[in-house]
mmCIF file with all atom_site columns, C-alpha atoms and ligand atoms in Angstrom:
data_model
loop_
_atom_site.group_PDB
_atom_site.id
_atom_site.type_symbol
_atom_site.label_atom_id
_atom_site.label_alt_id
_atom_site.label_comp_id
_atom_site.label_asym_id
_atom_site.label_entity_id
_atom_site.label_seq_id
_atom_site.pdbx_PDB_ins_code
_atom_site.Cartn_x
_atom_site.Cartn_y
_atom_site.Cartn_z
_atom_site.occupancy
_atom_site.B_iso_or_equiv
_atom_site.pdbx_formal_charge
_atom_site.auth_seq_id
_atom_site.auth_comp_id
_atom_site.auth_asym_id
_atom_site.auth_atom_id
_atom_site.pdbx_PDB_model_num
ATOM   1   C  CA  . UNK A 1 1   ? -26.634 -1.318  -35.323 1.00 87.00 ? 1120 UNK A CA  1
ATOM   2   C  CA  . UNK A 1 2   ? -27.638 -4.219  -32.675 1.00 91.00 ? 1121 UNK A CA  1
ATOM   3   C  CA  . UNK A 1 3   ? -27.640 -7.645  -34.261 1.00 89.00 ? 1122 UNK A CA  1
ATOM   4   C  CA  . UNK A 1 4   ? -31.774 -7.368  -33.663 1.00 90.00 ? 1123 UNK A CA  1
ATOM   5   C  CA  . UNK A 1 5   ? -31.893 -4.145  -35.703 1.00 94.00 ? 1124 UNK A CA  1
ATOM   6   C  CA  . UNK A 1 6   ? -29.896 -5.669  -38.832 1.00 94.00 ? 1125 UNK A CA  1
ATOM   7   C  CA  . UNK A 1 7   ? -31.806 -8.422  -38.764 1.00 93.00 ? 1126 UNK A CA  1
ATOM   8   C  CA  . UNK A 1 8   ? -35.054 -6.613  -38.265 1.00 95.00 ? 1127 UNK A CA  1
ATOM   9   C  CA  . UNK A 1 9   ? -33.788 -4.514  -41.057 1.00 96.00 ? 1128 UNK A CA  1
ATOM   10  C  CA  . UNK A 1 10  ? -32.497 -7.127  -43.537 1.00 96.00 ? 1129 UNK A CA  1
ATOM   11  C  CA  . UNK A 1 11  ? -36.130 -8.922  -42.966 1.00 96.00 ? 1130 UNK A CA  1
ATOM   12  C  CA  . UNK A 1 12  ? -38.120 -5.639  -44.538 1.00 97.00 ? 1131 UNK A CA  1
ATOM   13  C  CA  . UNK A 1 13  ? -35.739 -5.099  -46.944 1.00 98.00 ? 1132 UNK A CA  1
ATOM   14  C  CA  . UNK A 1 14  ? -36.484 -8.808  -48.100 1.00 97.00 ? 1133 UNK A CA  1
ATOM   15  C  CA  . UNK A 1 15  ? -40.083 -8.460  -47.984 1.00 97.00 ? 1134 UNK A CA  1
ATOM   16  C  CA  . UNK A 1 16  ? -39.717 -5.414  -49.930 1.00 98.00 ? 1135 UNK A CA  1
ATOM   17  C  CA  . UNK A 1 17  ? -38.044 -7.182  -52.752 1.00 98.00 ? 1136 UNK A CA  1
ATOM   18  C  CA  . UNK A 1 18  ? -40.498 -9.261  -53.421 1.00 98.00 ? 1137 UNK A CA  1
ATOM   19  C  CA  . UNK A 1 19  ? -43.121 -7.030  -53.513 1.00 98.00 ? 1138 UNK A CA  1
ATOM   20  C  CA  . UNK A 1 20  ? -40.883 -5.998  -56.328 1.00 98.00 ? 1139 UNK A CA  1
ATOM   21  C  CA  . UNK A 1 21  ? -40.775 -9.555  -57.615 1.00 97.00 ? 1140 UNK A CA  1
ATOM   22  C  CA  . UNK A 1 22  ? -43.841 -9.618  -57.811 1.00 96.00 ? 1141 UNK A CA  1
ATOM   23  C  CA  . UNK A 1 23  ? -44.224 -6.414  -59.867 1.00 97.00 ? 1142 UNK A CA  1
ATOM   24  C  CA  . UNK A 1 24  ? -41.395 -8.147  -62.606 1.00 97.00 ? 1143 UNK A CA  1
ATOM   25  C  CA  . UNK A 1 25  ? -43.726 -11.286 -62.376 1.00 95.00 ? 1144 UNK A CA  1
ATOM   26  C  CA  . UNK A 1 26  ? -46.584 -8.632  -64.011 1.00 95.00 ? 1145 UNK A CA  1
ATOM   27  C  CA  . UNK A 1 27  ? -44.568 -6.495  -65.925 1.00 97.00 ? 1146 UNK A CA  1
ATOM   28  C  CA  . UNK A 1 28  ? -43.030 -9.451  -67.648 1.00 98.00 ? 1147 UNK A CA  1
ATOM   29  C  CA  . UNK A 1 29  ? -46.542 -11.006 -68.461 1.00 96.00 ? 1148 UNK A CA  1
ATOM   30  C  CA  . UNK A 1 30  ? -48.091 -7.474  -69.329 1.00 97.00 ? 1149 UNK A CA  1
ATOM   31  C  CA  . UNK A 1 31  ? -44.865 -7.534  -72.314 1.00 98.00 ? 1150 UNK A CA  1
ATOM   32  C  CA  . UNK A 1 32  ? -46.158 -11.610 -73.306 1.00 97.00 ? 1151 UNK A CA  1
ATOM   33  C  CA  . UNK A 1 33  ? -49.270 -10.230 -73.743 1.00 97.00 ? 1152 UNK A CA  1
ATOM   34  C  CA  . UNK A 1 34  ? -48.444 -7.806  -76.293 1.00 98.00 ? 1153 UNK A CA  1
ATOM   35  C  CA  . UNK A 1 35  ? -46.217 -9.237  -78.496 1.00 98.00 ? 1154 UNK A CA  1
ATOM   36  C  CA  . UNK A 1 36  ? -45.724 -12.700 -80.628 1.00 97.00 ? 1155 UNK A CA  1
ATOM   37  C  CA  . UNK A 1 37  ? -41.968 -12.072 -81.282 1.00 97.00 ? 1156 UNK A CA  1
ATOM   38  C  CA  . UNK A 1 38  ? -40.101 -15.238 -79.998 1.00 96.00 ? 1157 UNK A CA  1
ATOM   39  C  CA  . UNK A 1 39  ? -36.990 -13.718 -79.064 1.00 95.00 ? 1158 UNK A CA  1
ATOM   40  C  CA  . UNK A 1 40  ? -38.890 -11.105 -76.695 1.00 96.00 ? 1159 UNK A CA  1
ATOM   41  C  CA  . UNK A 1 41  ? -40.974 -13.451 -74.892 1.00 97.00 ? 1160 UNK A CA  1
ATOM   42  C  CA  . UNK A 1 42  ? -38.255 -15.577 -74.582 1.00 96.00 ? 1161 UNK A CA  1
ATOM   43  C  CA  . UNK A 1 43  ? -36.598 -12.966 -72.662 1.00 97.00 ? 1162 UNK A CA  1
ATOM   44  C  CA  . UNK A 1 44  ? -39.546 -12.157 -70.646 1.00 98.00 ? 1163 UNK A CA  1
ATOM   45  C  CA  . UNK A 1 45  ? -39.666 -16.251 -69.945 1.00 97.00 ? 1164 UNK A CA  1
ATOM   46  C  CA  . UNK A 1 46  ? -36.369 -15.501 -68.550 1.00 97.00 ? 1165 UNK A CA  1
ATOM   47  C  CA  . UNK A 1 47  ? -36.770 -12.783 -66.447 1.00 97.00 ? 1166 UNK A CA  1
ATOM   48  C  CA  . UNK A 1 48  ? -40.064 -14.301 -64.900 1.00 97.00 ? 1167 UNK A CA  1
ATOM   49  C  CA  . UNK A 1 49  ? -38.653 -17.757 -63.826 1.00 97.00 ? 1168 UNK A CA  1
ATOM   50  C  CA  . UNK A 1 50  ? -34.832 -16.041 -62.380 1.00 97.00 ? 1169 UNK A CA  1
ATOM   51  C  CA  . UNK A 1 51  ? -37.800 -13.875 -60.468 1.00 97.00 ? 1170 UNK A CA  1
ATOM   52  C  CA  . UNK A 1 52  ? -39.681 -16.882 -59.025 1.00 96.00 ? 1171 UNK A CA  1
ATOM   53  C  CA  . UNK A 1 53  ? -36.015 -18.120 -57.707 1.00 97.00 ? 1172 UNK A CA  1
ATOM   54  C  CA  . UNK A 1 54  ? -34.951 -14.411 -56.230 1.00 97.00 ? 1173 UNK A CA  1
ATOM   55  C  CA  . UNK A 1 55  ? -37.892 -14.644 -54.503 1.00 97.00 ? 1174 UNK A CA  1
ATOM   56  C  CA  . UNK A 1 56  ? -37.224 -17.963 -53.042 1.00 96.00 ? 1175 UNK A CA  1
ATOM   57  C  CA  . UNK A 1 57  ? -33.820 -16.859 -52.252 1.00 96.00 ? 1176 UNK A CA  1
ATOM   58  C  CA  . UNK A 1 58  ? -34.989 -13.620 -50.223 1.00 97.00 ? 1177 UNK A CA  1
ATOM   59  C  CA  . UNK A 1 59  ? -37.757 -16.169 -48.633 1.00 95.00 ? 1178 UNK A CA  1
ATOM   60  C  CA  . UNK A 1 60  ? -34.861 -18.382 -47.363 1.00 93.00 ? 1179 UNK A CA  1
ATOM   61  C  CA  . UNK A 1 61  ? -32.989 -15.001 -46.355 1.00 93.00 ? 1180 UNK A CA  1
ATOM   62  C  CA  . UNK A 1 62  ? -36.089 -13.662 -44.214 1.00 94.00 ? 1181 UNK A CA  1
ATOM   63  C  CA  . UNK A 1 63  ? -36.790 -17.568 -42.872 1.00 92.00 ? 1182 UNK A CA  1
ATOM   64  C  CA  . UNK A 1 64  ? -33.132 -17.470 -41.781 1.00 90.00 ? 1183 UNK A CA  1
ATOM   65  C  CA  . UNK A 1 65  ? -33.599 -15.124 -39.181 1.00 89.00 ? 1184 UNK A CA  1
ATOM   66  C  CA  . UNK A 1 66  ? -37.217 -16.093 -38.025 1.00 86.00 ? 1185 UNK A CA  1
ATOM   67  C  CA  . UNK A 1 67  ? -37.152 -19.873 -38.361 1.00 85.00 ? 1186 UNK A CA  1
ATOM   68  C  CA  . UNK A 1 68  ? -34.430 -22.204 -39.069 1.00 73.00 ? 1187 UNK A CA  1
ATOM   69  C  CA  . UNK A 1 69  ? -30.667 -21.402 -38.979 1.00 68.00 ? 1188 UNK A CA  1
ATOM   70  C  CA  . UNK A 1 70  ? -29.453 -21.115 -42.622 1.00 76.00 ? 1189 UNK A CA  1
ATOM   71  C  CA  . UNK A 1 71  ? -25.575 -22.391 -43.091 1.00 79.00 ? 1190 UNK A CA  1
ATOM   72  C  CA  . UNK A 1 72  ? -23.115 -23.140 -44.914 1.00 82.00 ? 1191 UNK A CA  1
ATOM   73  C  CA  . UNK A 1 73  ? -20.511 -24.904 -43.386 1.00 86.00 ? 1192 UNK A CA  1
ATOM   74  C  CA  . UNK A 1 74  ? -16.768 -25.817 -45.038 1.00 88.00 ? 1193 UNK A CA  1
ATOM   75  C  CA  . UNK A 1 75  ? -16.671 -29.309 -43.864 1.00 90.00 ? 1194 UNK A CA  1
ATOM   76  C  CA  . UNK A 1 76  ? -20.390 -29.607 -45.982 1.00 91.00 ? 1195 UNK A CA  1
ATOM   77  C  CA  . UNK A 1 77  ? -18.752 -27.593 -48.473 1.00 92.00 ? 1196 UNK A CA  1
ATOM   78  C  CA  . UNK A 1 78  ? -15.889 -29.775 -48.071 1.00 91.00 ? 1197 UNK A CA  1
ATOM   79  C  CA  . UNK A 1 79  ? -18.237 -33.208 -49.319 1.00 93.00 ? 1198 UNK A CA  1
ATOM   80  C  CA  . UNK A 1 80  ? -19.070 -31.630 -52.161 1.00 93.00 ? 1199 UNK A CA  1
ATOM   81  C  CA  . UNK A 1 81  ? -15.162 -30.347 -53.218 1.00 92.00 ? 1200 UNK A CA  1
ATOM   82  C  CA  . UNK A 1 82  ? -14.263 -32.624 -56.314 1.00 94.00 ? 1201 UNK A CA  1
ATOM   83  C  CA  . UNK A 1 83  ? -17.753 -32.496 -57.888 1.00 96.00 ? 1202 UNK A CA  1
ATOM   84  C  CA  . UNK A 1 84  ? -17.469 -28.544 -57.225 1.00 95.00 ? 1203 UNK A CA  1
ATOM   85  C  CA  . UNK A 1 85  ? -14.276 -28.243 -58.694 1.00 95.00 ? 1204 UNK A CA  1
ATOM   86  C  CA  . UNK A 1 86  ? -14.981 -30.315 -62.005 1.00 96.00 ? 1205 UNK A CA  1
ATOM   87  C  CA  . UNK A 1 87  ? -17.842 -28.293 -62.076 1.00 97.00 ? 1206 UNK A CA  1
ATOM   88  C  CA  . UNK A 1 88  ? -16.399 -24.770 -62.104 1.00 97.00 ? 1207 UNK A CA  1
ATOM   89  C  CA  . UNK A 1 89  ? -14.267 -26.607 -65.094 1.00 97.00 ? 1208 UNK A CA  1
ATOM   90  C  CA  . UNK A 1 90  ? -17.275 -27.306 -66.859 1.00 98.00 ? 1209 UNK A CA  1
ATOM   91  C  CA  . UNK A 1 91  ? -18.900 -23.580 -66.401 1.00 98.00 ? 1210 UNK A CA  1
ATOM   92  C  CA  . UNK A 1 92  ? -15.529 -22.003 -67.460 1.00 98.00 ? 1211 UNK A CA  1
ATOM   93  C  CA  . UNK A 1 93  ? -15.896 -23.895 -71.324 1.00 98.00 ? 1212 UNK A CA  1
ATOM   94  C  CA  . UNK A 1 94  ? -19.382 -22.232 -70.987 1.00 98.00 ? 1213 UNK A CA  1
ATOM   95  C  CA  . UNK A 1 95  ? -18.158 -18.753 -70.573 1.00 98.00 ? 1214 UNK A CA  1
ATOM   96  C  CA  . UNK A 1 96  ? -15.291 -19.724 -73.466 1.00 98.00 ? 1215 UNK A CA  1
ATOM   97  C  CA  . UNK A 1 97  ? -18.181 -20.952 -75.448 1.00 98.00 ? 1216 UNK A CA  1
ATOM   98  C  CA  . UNK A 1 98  ? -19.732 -17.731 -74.731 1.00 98.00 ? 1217 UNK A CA  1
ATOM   99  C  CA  . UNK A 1 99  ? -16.773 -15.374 -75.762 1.00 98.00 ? 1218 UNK A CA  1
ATOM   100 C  CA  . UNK A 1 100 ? -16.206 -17.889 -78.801 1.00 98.00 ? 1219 UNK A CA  1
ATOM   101 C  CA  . UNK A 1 101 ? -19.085 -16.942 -80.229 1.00 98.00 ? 1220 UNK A CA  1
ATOM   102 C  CA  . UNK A 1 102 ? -19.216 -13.471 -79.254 1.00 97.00 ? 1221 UNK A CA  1
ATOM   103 C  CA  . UNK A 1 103 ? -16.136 -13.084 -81.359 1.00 97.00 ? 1222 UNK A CA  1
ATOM   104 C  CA  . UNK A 1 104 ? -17.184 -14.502 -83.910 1.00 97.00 ? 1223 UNK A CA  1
ATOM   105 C  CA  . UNK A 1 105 ? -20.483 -11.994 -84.319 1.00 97.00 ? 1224 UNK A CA  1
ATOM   106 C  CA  . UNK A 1 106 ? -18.283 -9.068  -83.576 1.00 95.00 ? 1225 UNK A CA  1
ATOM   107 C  CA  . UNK A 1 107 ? -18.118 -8.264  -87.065 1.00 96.00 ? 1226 UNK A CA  1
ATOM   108 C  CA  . UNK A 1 108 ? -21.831 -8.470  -88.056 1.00 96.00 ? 1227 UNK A CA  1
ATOM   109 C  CA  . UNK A 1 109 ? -25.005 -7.285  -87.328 1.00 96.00 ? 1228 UNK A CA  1
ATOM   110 C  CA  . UNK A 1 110 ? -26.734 -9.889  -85.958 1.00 96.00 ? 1229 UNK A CA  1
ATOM   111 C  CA  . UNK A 1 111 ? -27.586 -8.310  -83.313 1.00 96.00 ? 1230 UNK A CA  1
ATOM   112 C  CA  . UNK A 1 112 ? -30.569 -10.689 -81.694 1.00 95.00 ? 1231 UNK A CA  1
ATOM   113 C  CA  . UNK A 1 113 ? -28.134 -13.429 -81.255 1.00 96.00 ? 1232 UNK A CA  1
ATOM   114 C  CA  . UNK A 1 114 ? -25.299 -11.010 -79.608 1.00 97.00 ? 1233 UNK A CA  1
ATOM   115 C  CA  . UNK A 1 115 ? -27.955 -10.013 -77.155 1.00 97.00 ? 1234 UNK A CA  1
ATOM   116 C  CA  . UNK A 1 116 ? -29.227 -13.297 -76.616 1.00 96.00 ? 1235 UNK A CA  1
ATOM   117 C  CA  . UNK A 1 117 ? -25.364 -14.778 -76.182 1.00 98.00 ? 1236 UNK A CA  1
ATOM   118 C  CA  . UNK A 1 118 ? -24.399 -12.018 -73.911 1.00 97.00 ? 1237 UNK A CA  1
ATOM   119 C  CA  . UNK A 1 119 ? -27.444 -12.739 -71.543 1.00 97.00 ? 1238 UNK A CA  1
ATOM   120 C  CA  . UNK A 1 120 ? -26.314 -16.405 -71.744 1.00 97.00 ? 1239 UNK A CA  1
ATOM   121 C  CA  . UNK A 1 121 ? -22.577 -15.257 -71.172 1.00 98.00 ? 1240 UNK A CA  1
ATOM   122 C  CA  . UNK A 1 122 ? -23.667 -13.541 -68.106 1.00 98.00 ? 1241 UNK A CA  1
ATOM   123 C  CA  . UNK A 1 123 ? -25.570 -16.383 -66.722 1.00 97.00 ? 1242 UNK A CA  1
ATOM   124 C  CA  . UNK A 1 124 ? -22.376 -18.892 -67.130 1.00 98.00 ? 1243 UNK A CA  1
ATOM   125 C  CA  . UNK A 1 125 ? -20.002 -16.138 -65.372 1.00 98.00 ? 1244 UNK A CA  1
ATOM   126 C  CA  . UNK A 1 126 ? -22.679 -16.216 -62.124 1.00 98.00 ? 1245 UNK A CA  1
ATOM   127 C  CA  . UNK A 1 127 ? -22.360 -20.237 -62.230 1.00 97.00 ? 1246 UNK A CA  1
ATOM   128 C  CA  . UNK A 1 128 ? -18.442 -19.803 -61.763 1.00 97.00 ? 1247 UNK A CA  1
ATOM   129 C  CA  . UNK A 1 129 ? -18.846 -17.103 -59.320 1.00 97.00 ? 1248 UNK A CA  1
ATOM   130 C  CA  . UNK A 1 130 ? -21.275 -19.124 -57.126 1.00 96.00 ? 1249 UNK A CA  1
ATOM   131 C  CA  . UNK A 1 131 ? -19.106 -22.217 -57.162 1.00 96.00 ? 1250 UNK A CA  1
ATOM   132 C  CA  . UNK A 1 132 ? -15.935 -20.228 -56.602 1.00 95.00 ? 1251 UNK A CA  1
ATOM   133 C  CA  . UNK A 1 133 ? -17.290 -18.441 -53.738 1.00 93.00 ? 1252 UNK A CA  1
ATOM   134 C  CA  . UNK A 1 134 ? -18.272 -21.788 -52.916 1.00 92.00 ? 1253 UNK A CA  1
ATOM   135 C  CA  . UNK A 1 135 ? -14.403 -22.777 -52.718 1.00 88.00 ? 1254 UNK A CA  1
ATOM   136 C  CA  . UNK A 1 136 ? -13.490 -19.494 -50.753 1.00 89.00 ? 1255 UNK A CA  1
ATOM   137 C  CA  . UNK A 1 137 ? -16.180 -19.645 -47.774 1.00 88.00 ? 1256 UNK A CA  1
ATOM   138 C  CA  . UNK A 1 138 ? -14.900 -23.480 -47.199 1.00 88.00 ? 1257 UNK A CA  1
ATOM   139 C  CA  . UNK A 1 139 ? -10.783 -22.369 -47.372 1.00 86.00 ? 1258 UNK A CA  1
ATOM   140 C  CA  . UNK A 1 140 ? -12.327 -19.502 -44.360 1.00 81.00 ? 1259 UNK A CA  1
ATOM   141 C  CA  . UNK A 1 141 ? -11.788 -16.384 -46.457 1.00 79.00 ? 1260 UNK A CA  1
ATOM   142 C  CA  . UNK A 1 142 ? -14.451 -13.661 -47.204 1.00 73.00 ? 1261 UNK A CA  1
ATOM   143 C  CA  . UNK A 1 143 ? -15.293 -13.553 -50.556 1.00 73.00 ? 1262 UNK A CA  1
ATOM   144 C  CA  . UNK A 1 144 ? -16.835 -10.178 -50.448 1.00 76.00 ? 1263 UNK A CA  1
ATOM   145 C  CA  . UNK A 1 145 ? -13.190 -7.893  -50.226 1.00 68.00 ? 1264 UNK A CA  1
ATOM   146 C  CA  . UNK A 1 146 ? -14.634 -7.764  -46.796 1.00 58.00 ? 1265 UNK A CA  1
ATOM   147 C  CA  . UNK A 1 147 ? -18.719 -6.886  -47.642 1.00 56.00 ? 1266 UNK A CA  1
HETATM 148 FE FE1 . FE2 B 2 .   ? -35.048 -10.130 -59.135 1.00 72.60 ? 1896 FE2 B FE1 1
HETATM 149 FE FE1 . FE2 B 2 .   ? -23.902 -22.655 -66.501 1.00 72.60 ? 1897 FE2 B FE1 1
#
């Protein structure tokens, strides 16, 4: 594939996704519509506003290939290093946090708050991977096994 066809290619499958954001965005307030439980709509709440940012995530994707240039370079990677690094310290309690509790529900049946822990556990183990990946595109290495 020429680098116009990927690109040409990656731009429709963006603009696809958020067509597809955009259905989430309705699904999620079709669910708030028809139902009081706090837990649920919580959930929905969630879903809704991680939608609003994949969609300005693919928006940046498609704008990187028809407008401005989008980078990351190690030396601006570099700048941010020690605040990066305490940071992925800080994420890693989170996920212990996470398992801590986990563990500690194994035995019951509380079964809301596992859910509700196990979405947050999730969350904190994407925060480590984004810094971390952080780390590996400044040292030069492909954090992708090559993807
Ligand atoms: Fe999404
Ligand atoms: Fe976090």
């Amino acid at each position: 594939m020429s680098t116009k066809e990927l690109q040409e290619k990656l731009i429709d499958i963006m603009k696809r996704w958020q067509k597809i954001e955009d259905a989430t965005a309705a699904q999620t307030a079709r669910a708030m519509e028809q139902t009081d439980n706090p837990t649920l709509r919580t959930v929905m709440e969630v879903i809704q506003r991680d939608s609003q940012t994949h969609r300005r995530v693919q928006q940046m994707i498609i704008d990187s290939f028809e407008k401005e240039a989008v980078h990351i370079r190690p030396e601006e990677i570099g700048k941010l290093s020690e605040t990066v690094a305490k940071h992925v310290e800080i994420e890693r309690e989170s996920v212990r946090l996470a398992q801590e509790a986990l563990e500690a529900l194994r035995p019951s049946k509380l079964l809301a708050q596992k859910y509700l822990i196990n979405y947050l556990l999730t969350d904190e183990e994407k925060h480590e991977r984004l810094l971390t990946d952080l780390d590996l595109i400044k040292r030069g290495m492909q954090p992708y096994g090559g993807f």
